[in-house]
Tab-separated table of C-alpha atoms in Angstrom:
chain	number	residue	atom	x	y	z
A	1	MET	CA	113.728	108.680	80.849
A	2	ASN	CA	113.063	106.032	83.486
A	3	LEU	CA	113.749	106.578	87.360
A	4	LYS	CA	116.988	104.646	87.293
A	5	LEU	CA	118.570	106.769	84.531
A	6	ARG	CA	117.128	110.113	86.093
A	7	ILE	CA	118.602	109.117	89.595
A	8	ASN	CA	121.943	108.083	88.088
A	9	LEU	CA	122.092	111.294	85.767
A	10	ILE	CA	121.589	113.455	88.939
A	11	ILE	CA	124.351	111.697	90.931
A	12	THR	CA	126.613	111.975	88.164
A	13	VAL	CA	126.174	115.482	87.641
A	14	LEU	CA	126.349	116.379	91.324
A	15	LEU	CA	129.668	113.950	91.412
A	16	PHE	CA	131.028	115.648	88.335
A	17	LEU	CA	130.469	119.252	89.684
A	18	THR	CA	131.924	118.272	93.106
A	19	LEU	CA	134.923	116.876	91.655
A	20	ILE	CA	135.521	119.491	89.049
A	21	ILE	CA	134.855	122.716	91.375
A	22	GLY	CA	136.208	121.162	94.546
A	23	GLY	CA	139.146	119.765	92.668
A	24	GLY	CA	139.757	122.953	90.823
A	25	ILE	CA	139.625	125.202	93.870
A	26	PHE	CA	142.138	122.931	95.717
A	27	THR	CA	144.428	122.603	92.817
A	28	VAL	CA	144.476	126.347	92.021
A	29	HIS	CA	145.034	127.149	95.856
A	30	ASN	CA	147.903	124.790	96.144
A	31	ALA	CA	149.403	125.760	92.839
A	32	ARG	CA	149.079	129.523	93.906
A	33	GLY	CA	151.378	128.922	96.882
A	34	ASN	CA	153.684	126.555	95.292
A	35	VAL	CA	154.340	129.097	92.420
A	36	GLN	CA	154.934	132.108	94.659
A	37	ALA	CA	157.270	129.953	97.016
A	38	GLU	CA	159.046	128.236	94.062
A	39	ILE	CA	159.836	131.707	92.438
A	40	ALA	CA	160.555	133.494	95.745
A	41	SER	CA	163.342	130.756	96.615
A	42	THR	CA	164.711	130.726	93.356
A	43	ALA	CA	164.865	134.658	93.272
A	44	ILE	CA	166.674	134.562	96.468
A	45	LEU	CA	169.306	132.159	95.380
A	46	ALA	CA	169.619	133.949	92.023
A	47	LEU	CA	170.333	137.269	93.544
A	48	HIS	CA	172.826	136.090	95.926
A	49	MET	CA	174.680	134.624	93.063
A	50	LEU	CA	174.376	137.711	90.907
A	51	ASP	CA	175.510	139.984	93.706
A	52	SER	CA	178.586	137.898	94.298
A	53	GLU	CA	179.074	138.331	90.250
A	54	ILE	CA	178.569	142.045	90.240
A	55	LEU	CA	180.885	142.584	93.076
A	56	THR	CA	183.511	140.430	91.459
A	57	TYR	CA	183.165	142.225	88.271
A	58	SER	CA	183.320	145.586	89.792
A	59	MET	CA	186.775	144.738	91.674
A	60	SER	CA	188.178	143.072	88.493
A	61	TYR	CA	186.762	145.921	86.274
A	62	GLY	CA	190.286	147.000	85.095
A	63	GLN	CA	191.548	143.672	84.203
A	64	ARG	CA	188.695	142.720	81.844
A	65	SER	CA	189.110	142.639	78.190
A	66	PRO	CA	187.393	145.591	76.290
A	67	VAL	CA	186.217	143.152	73.759
A	68	ARG	CA	184.551	140.969	76.277
A	69	VAL	CA	182.712	143.785	77.925
A	70	GLY	CA	181.545	145.361	74.631
A	71	SER	CA	180.232	141.939	73.346
A	72	GLY	CA	177.689	142.046	76.171
A	73	SER	CA	178.492	138.829	77.696
A	74	ILE	CA	179.749	140.234	80.988
A	75	PHE	CA	177.889	137.631	83.072
A	76	GLN	CA	177.479	134.938	80.501
A	77	LEU	CA	173.677	134.765	81.441
A	78	ASN	CA	173.051	132.162	78.822
A	79	LYS	CA	174.555	129.646	81.352
A	80	LEU	CA	171.534	130.332	83.642
A	81	MET	CA	169.043	129.110	81.127
A	82	ASP	CA	167.891	126.427	83.528
A	83	VAL	CA	166.803	129.039	85.911
A	84	ARG	CA	163.303	129.160	84.298
A	85	HIS	CA	161.378	130.770	87.303
A	86	LEU	CA	163.284	133.899	86.601
A	87	LYS	CA	163.947	136.117	83.661
A	88	ILE	CA	167.339	137.846	84.179
A	89	ASP	CA	168.441	140.466	81.787
A	90	PHE	CA	171.508	142.790	81.490
A	91	TYR	CA	171.064	146.110	80.068
A	92	ASP	CA	174.142	148.596	78.988
A	93	ALA	CA	174.074	152.076	80.380
A	94	ARG	CA	172.232	153.253	77.354
A	95	GLY	CA	169.412	150.723	78.289
A	96	ARG	CA	170.014	148.291	75.149
A	97	LEU	CA	169.772	144.612	76.151
A	98	ARG	CA	173.058	142.768	76.131
A	99	ASP	CA	172.276	139.623	77.818
A	100	SER	CA	169.519	137.352	78.888
A	101	ASN	CA	169.031	133.819	80.215
A	102	GLN	CA	166.088	133.153	78.071
A	103	SER	CA	167.277	134.503	74.866
A	104	GLY	CA	167.460	130.839	73.321
A	105	TYR	CA	165.003	128.970	75.313
A	106	ILE	CA	161.874	128.094	74.039
A	107	ASN	CA	158.887	126.469	76.143
A	108	ASP	CA	157.232	123.840	74.069
A	109	ASP	CA	154.470	122.948	76.634
A	110	VAL	CA	152.217	126.151	76.790
A	111	PRO	CA	149.077	125.768	78.927
A	112	PRO	CA	145.886	127.009	77.623
A	113	ASN	CA	145.294	130.892	77.796
A	114	TRP	CA	142.221	130.611	80.161
A	115	PHE	CA	144.533	128.454	82.495
A	116	ILE	CA	147.063	131.200	82.408
A	117	SER	CA	144.864	133.996	82.839
A	118	MET	CA	143.004	132.122	85.690
A	119	MET	CA	146.429	131.640	87.486
A	120	ASP	CA	147.648	135.349	86.773
A	121	ALA	CA	144.296	136.347	88.196
A	122	VAL	CA	145.100	134.254	91.598
A	123	THR	CA	148.862	134.886	91.870
A	124	ASP	CA	150.207	137.912	93.568
A	125	GLU	CA	152.104	139.979	91.129
A	126	MET	CA	155.863	139.895	91.978
A	127	PRO	CA	158.117	143.101	91.167
A	128	ALA	CA	161.089	142.827	89.268
A	129	THR	CA	164.464	143.395	91.216
A	130	LYS	CA	167.276	145.525	89.721
A	131	ARG	CA	171.076	145.502	90.503
A	132	GLN	CA	173.195	148.451	89.057
A	133	VAL	CA	176.632	147.308	87.772
A	134	TYR	CA	179.620	149.669	88.356
A	135	GLY	CA	182.863	149.808	86.699
A	136	GLY	CA	185.582	152.281	87.046
A	137	GLY	CA	183.570	154.362	89.264
A	138	GLN	CA	180.549	154.602	87.054
A	139	ILE	CA	177.233	152.862	86.001
A	140	ILE	CA	178.180	150.422	83.025
A	141	GLY	CA	174.850	148.640	83.104
A	142	GLU	CA	171.809	147.122	85.200
A	143	LEU	CA	170.703	143.555	85.861
A	144	VAL	CA	167.042	143.258	85.794
A	145	VAL	CA	165.488	140.096	87.711
A	146	THR	CA	162.000	139.606	86.913
A	147	PRO	CA	160.059	136.525	88.319
A	148	ASP	CA	158.450	134.443	85.455
A	149	PRO	CA	155.737	132.136	86.737
A	150	SER	CA	154.928	130.789	83.240
A	151	TYR	CA	157.317	127.899	83.432
A	152	GLU	CA	155.938	126.890	87.074
A	153	ILE	CA	152.320	127.555	85.536
A	154	ALA	CA	153.037	125.050	82.860
A	155	GLU	CA	154.294	122.356	85.368
A	156	VAL	CA	151.139	123.188	87.464
A	157	TRP	CA	148.946	122.406	84.003
A	158	GLU	CA	150.990	119.337	83.483
A	159	GLU	CA	150.346	117.916	87.013
A	160	ILE	CA	146.469	119.109	86.294
A	161	GLN	CA	146.475	116.982	83.238
A	162	GLY	CA	147.704	113.888	85.108
A	163	MET	CA	145.332	114.558	87.934
A	164	LEU	CA	142.243	115.015	85.285
A	165	ILE	CA	142.991	111.737	83.651
A	166	PHE	CA	143.191	109.928	87.228
A	167	VAL	CA	139.786	111.868	88.191
A	168	GLY	CA	138.358	110.811	84.781
A	169	ILE	CA	139.167	107.104	85.703
A	170	PHE	CA	137.904	107.490	89.289
A	171	PHE	CA	134.626	109.264	87.907
A	172	ILE	CA	133.857	106.353	85.465
A	173	VAL	CA	134.495	103.807	88.068
A	174	VAL	CA	132.148	105.428	90.623
A	175	ASN	CA	129.548	106.132	88.208
A	176	LEU	CA	129.513	102.634	87.154
A	177	LEU	CA	129.176	101.534	90.764
A	178	ILE	CA	126.276	104.280	91.329
A	179	TYR	CA	124.670	102.880	88.340
A	180	TYR	CA	124.789	99.229	89.569
A	181	PHE	CA	123.761	99.944	93.136
A	182	VAL	CA	121.036	102.266	92.068
A	183	GLY	CA	119.718	99.609	89.764
A	184	TRP	CA	119.900	97.007	92.637
A	185	ALA	CA	118.141	99.268	94.848
A	186	LEU	CA	115.424	100.110	92.392
A	187	ARG	CA	114.994	96.496	91.352
A	188	PRO	CA	111.883	95.990	93.641
A	189	ILE	CA	110.145	98.769	91.427
A	190	ASP	CA	110.042	96.257	88.700
A	191	ASN	CA	108.249	93.741	90.962
A	192	ILE	CA	105.678	96.487	91.971
A	193	LEU	CA	105.054	97.287	88.316
A	194	GLU	CA	104.599	93.625	87.531
A	195	ALA	CA	102.227	93.198	90.399
A	196	LEU	CA	100.205	96.262	89.228
A	197	THR	CA	99.910	95.014	85.711
A	198	ASP	CA	98.640	91.531	87.045
A	199	LEU	CA	96.042	93.646	89.025
A	200	GLU	CA	95.065	95.397	85.821
A	201	PHE	CA	94.704	92.023	83.949
A	202	GLY	CA	92.588	90.564	86.696
A	203	ASN	CA	94.776	88.693	88.681
A	204	LEU	CA	93.772	89.571	92.162
A	205	THR	CA	95.989	86.936	93.788
A	206	ALA	CA	99.177	89.074	92.992
A	207	ARG	CA	101.161	90.031	96.177
A	208	LEU	CA	104.540	91.758	96.937
A	209	PRO	CA	107.380	90.255	98.940
A	210	LYS	CA	108.775	92.172	101.919
A	211	PHE	CA	111.465	94.616	100.639
A	212	THR	CA	114.764	95.481	102.453
A	213	LEU	CA	114.218	99.269	102.212
A	214	PRO	CA	111.740	100.530	104.576
A	215	GLU	CA	110.066	102.889	102.136
A	216	LEU	CA	109.454	100.029	99.659
A	217	SER	CA	108.601	97.574	102.306
A	218	SER	CA	105.930	100.240	103.543
A	219	ILE	CA	104.570	100.044	99.890
A	220	SER	CA	104.543	96.511	99.705
A	221	ASN	CA	102.358	96.255	102.826
A	222	LYS	CA	100.030	98.945	101.622
A	223	PHE	CA	99.796	97.151	98.000
A	224	ASN	CA	98.937	93.727	99.728
A	225	ILE	CA	96.362	95.377	101.943
A	226	MET	CA	94.869	96.897	98.909
A	227	ALA	CA	94.801	93.804	97.027
A	228	ASN	CA	93.208	91.942	99.827
A	229	THR	CA	90.593	94.390	100.132
A	230	LEU	CA	90.153	94.567	96.136
A	231	GLU	CA	89.966	90.748	96.080
A	232	GLU	CA	87.519	90.610	99.032
A	233	SER	CA	85.239	93.333	97.380
A	234	VAL	CA	85.068	91.717	94.043
A	235	ALA	CA	84.203	88.458	95.884
A	236	ASP	CA	81.410	90.248	97.584
A	237	ASN	CA	80.300	91.937	94.443
A	238	ARG	CA	80.068	88.485	92.697
A	239	HIS	CA	78.010	87.375	95.831
A	240	LEU	CA	75.931	90.125	95.698
A	241	THR	CA	75.328	89.564	92.004
A	242	GLN	CA	74.216	86.043	92.725
A	243	GLN	CA	71.993	87.240	95.378
A	244	LEU	CA	70.271	89.717	93.208
A	245	ILE	CA	69.972	87.253	90.363
A	246	LYS	CA	68.427	84.791	93.218
A	247	VAL	CA	65.851	87.509	94.479
A	248	GLN	CA	64.946	88.177	90.861
A	249	GLU	CA	64.320	84.657	90.099
A	250	GLU	CA	62.262	84.243	93.396
A	251	GLU	CA	60.246	87.361	92.727
A	252	ARG	CA	59.645	86.000	89.337
A	253	LYS	CA	58.533	82.596	90.692
A	254	ASN	CA	56.124	84.211	93.272
A	255	LEU	CA	54.864	86.493	90.710
A	256	ALA	CA	54.198	83.498	88.484
A	257	ARG	CA	52.523	81.565	91.198
A	258	GLU	CA	50.600	84.404	92.239
A	259	LEU	CA	49.322	84.997	88.588
A	260	HIS	CA	48.548	81.332	88.202
A	261	ASP	CA	46.784	81.041	91.645
A	262	GLU	CA	44.941	84.085	92.201
A	263	ILE	CA	44.374	85.681	88.704
A	264	GLY	CA	44.000	82.309	86.830
A	265	GLN	CA	41.310	81.388	89.528
A	266	HIS	CA	39.523	84.665	89.157
A	267	LEU	CA	39.581	84.442	85.311
A	268	THR	CA	38.212	81.041	85.456
A	269	ALA	CA	35.264	82.426	87.713
A	270	ILE	CA	34.759	85.170	85.219
A	271	HIS	CA	34.835	82.803	82.496
A	272	VAL	CA	32.254	80.624	84.121
A	273	ASP	CA	29.927	83.484	85.013
A	274	ALA	CA	30.105	84.969	81.585
A	275	SER	CA	29.148	81.581	80.108
A	276	ALA	CA	26.103	81.569	82.500
A	277	ILE	CA	25.124	84.713	81.421
A	278	LEU	CA	25.062	83.538	77.735
A	279	LYS	CA	23.193	80.487	78.692
A	280	ALA	CA	20.730	82.281	81.085
A	281	LYS	CA	17.151	82.391	80.044
A	282	THR	CA	16.002	85.050	82.735
A	283	VAL	CA	17.065	88.365	83.516
A	284	LYS	CA	17.530	87.601	86.900
A	285	ALA	CA	19.947	84.814	86.306
A	286	SER	CA	21.901	86.980	84.218
A	287	LYS	CA	22.053	89.828	86.758
A	288	GLU	CA	23.373	87.176	89.428
A	289	SER	CA	26.320	86.103	87.030
A	290	ALA	CA	26.944	89.703	86.293
A	291	SER	CA	27.264	90.658	90.221
A	292	ALA	CA	29.493	87.883	90.612
A	293	ILE	CA	31.841	89.011	87.698
A	294	ASP	CA	31.829	92.462	89.375
A	295	VAL	CA	33.111	91.112	92.639
A	296	VAL	CA	35.690	88.962	91.003
A	297	ALA	CA	36.775	91.815	88.857
A	298	ARG	CA	37.271	94.137	92.101
A	299	GLN	CA	39.049	91.006	93.623
A	300	MET	CA	41.437	90.895	90.788
A	301	MET	CA	41.899	94.722	90.722
A	302	ASP	CA	42.969	94.499	94.515
A	303	ILE	CA	45.441	91.571	93.785
A	304	VAL	CA	46.917	93.420	90.768
A	305	HIS	CA	47.141	96.805	92.883
A	306	ASN	CA	49.291	94.512	95.469
A	307	ILE	CA	51.495	93.052	92.667
A	308	LEU	CA	51.988	96.503	91.213
A	309	GLN	CA	52.802	97.791	94.848
A	310	ARG	CA	55.174	95.157	95.612
A	311	LEU	CA	57.117	95.459	92.152
A	312	ARG	CA	56.950	99.309	92.183
A	313	PRO	CA	55.438	101.545	94.781
A	314	THR	CA	53.155	103.764	92.627
A	315	GLY	CA	52.850	106.503	95.407
A	316	LEU	CA	56.603	106.956	95.289
A	317	ASP	CA	56.529	108.463	91.852
A	318	GLU	CA	53.231	110.237	92.113
A	319	LEU	CA	53.184	111.675	95.722
A	320	GLY	CA	57.047	111.500	96.735
A	321	LEU	CA	58.791	109.612	99.397
A	322	GLU	CA	57.218	111.038	102.469
A	323	ALA	CA	53.455	110.531	101.165
A	324	ALA	CA	54.478	107.151	100.196
A	325	LEU	CA	55.700	106.251	103.382
A	326	GLN	CA	52.577	107.548	105.022
A	327	GLU	CA	50.350	105.605	102.737
A	328	LEU	CA	52.360	102.230	103.468
A	329	VAL	CA	52.167	102.908	107.206
A	330	SER	CA	48.525	103.626	107.079
A	331	GLY	CA	47.796	100.633	105.111
A	332	TRP	CA	50.002	98.560	107.300
A	333	ASN	CA	48.287	99.829	110.444
A	334	GLN	CA	44.753	99.002	109.028
A	335	ARG	CA	45.898	95.314	108.304
A	336	HIS	CA	47.818	94.863	111.614
A	337	ARG	CA	45.592	96.582	114.091
A	338	GLU	CA	47.473	94.854	117.110
A	339	ILE	CA	50.520	96.926	116.418
A	340	THR	CA	51.090	100.767	116.154
A	341	VAL	CA	53.579	102.226	113.584
A	342	ASN	CA	54.422	105.830	113.983
A	343	CYS	CA	56.397	107.394	110.999
A	344	HIS	CA	58.378	110.866	111.358
A	345	THR	CA	60.128	112.461	108.351
A	346	GLU	CA	62.258	115.468	108.541
A	347	GLY	CA	63.736	117.152	105.385
A	348	MET	CA	63.330	117.434	101.572
A	349	PHE	CA	63.712	114.186	99.644
A	350	SER	CA	62.118	114.897	96.385
A	351	ASP	CA	65.510	115.747	94.676
A	352	TYR	CA	67.212	112.526	95.738
A	353	ASP	CA	68.261	109.789	93.233
A	354	GLU	CA	65.454	107.375	92.417
A	355	VAL	CA	67.592	104.550	93.523
A	356	VAL	CA	68.209	106.156	97.107
A	357	LEU	CA	64.302	106.722	97.521
A	358	ILE	CA	63.491	103.044	96.417
A	359	THR	CA	66.090	101.599	98.711
A	360	ILE	CA	64.711	103.542	101.759
A	361	TYR	CA	61.095	102.617	100.926
A	362	ARG	CA	61.977	98.828	100.401
A	363	ILE	CA	64.060	98.671	103.608
A	364	ILE	CA	61.121	100.091	105.771
A	365	GLN	CA	58.912	97.717	104.068
A	366	GLU	CA	61.021	94.800	104.793
A	367	CYS	CA	61.461	96.023	108.471
A	368	LEU	CA	57.477	96.149	108.828
A	369	THR	CA	57.330	92.656	107.352
A	370	ASN	CA	59.879	91.241	109.940
A	371	VAL	CA	57.977	93.006	112.637
A	372	ALA	CA	54.787	91.427	111.606
A	373	ARG	CA	56.290	87.919	111.300
A	374	HIS	CA	58.711	87.782	114.029
A	375	ALA	CA	58.910	90.474	116.404
A	376	GLN	CA	55.810	90.326	118.574
A	377	ALA	CA	55.932	93.994	119.153
A	378	LYS	CA	53.316	96.610	119.891
A	379	ASN	CA	54.906	99.570	118.701
A	380	VAL	CA	57.253	100.658	115.740
A	381	HIS	CA	58.954	103.900	115.266
A	382	ILE	CA	60.107	104.926	112.020
A	383	VAL	CA	62.392	108.003	111.683
A	384	LEU	CA	63.760	109.457	108.507
A	385	THR	CA	65.954	112.577	108.542
A	386	GLN	CA	68.195	114.544	106.321
A	387	GLN	CA	71.768	115.547	107.860
A	388	LYS	CA	73.849	117.617	105.752
A	389	GLN	CA	75.258	115.183	103.092
A	390	LYS	CA	73.658	112.077	104.312
A	391	ILE	CA	70.301	110.492	105.118
A	392	ILE	CA	69.603	108.771	108.391
A	393	LEU	CA	66.965	106.097	108.953
A	394	SER	CA	65.907	104.351	112.183
A	395	VAL	CA	63.433	101.767	112.557
A	396	SER	CA	63.068	100.302	115.967
A	397	ASP	CA	60.261	98.180	117.868
A	398	ASP	CA	59.624	96.859	121.539
A	399	GLY	CA	59.280	93.297	120.504
A	400	GLN	CA	61.263	90.211	121.606
A	401	GLY	CA	64.365	90.997	119.814
A	402	PHE	CA	66.693	88.355	118.803
A	403	ASP	CA	70.446	87.026	119.014
A	404	LEU	CA	72.324	88.759	116.324
A	405	SER	CA	75.285	86.399	116.441
A	406	ILE	CA	72.776	83.616	115.489
A	407	ARG	CA	70.778	85.370	113.034
A	408	SER	CA	72.982	87.886	111.479
A	409	SER	CA	71.658	87.090	108.142
A	410	GLY	CA	68.079	85.889	108.489
A	411	PHE	CA	64.859	88.072	108.454
A	412	GLY	CA	65.932	89.751	105.177
A	413	LEU	CA	69.027	91.412	106.998
A	414	ALA	CA	71.256	90.193	104.315
A	415	GLY	CA	69.130	91.749	101.622
A	416	MET	CA	69.109	95.114	103.646
A	417	ARG	CA	72.974	94.992	104.096
A	418	GLU	CA	73.497	94.585	100.374
A	419	ARG	CA	71.226	97.314	99.529
A	420	VAL	CA	72.910	99.594	101.819
A	421	GLU	CA	76.384	98.696	100.609
A	422	ILE	CA	75.520	99.334	96.820
A	423	LEU	CA	74.869	102.881	97.863
A	424	ALA	CA	78.162	103.188	99.934
A	425	GLY	CA	75.986	103.524	103.049
A	426	LYS	CA	76.367	102.101	106.689
A	427	LEU	CA	73.835	99.637	108.303
A	428	GLU	CA	74.002	98.901	112.308
A	429	ILE	CA	71.774	96.397	113.987
A	430	ILE	CA	71.135	96.943	117.688
A	431	THR	CA	69.127	94.019	119.248
A	432	SER	CA	69.129	91.595	121.955
A	433	PRO	CA	66.552	88.829	123.309
A	434	ASN	CA	63.631	90.457	124.888
A	435	LYS	CA	64.948	94.077	124.412
A	436	GLY	CA	63.301	94.863	120.970
A	437	ALA	CA	65.415	95.643	117.727
A	438	SER	CA	66.563	98.795	115.982
A	439	ILE	CA	67.904	99.108	112.724
A	440	ASN	CA	69.932	102.274	111.912
A	441	ILE	CA	71.085	103.098	108.379
A	442	GLU	CA	73.129	106.038	106.989
A	443	LEU	CA	73.070	106.799	103.202
A	444	PRO	CA	75.071	109.229	101.393
A	445	CYS	CA	73.209	111.795	99.746
A	446	ALA	CA	72.926	111.407	95.848
A	447	MET	CA	70.834	113.949	93.881
A	448	ARG	CA	69.215	112.950	90.759
A	449	GLY	CA	71.538	112.583	87.943
A	450	GLU	CA	74.571	112.225	89.890
A	451	LYS	CA	76.666	108.728	90.027
């Protein structure tokens, strides 16, 4: 069941219960008062009339025909059949029923038993009124006037039936109006679902209009903000992928050039020296060529080691991040004696995900490369700490700094930022001309095996 039908059903049930319960209480309350008032007024009138008849009969008792008296039609109560709210019975001195106003009347419009029981429960019981009839100084009979609400209850039931028809028509009309207006109010939901479907199938340009209802308008604003963020994120990821491909191709190009220029030349030298050994006629000449081959081989080993170190820091797997960083800093200090690099680590990093460790290593490596090329610094401080659920890295120098607004993506900063964003981290660059530079990075902790 969709939301529209569910809301309409709830409103319908509440409206139905309100009309039935409220209308029923109101109708029964009014009917109770009407029944009692109608019976009371009719009883007063009928008793006045009967008292007059009894007095007349008593005064003219000796003049009446015995046959007429014995026939039980002393008061001719059958003429009072229209007095339906009262049951008027005449009993003789022996208690036998002689006359009644309801002897020949049959009520065809009888309400249901449950309605009669309900009205009897809420209507106060009205006692019968008795009048003794005297003739010749003795009691010849008794008139019993009993309130009979059945006819009034039947009239109330007839009125309720008419009211129920009106209420039914009113209920149907109101329900149709509610269904229409609920559908109109929820129409924007179709737009929201359509926009979500567009996003699901890759249409990142889907947007929602501003709706009239404040709540739906707020949803529209949040959706549009989400769609904008998603579109920008996808664009950034696409750009990042392109950058990664570009970096890979550059690395392959550099590796190919290095293999060709360095390794190729050394292999050529080895080939020449090996040929010289084969052609040598003296041991001395062979030793000189062999010695040259040994020197070239050592140079090739250094070149291969540097290439492997650039492709994958071997110490990171064998010794861990702390030792790999110390090895990196030590080698860097030996090659750049004019700059002093200090590295301080605090924490246990052996259990972190491999991607996190490589990212930290590469960022420090890139920072040191930038210092050597551009900073003109004398001191570099590297601080790596573990704080609760994150890793904090700070690389600062006392060099000439730079204008961040001009070189926001130079010096390998774009690559650093991309590496950090891949791990959902944060990167902050603090620098200004002649005041050094500081690279501050915060990475969420990811243990091995976590995603």
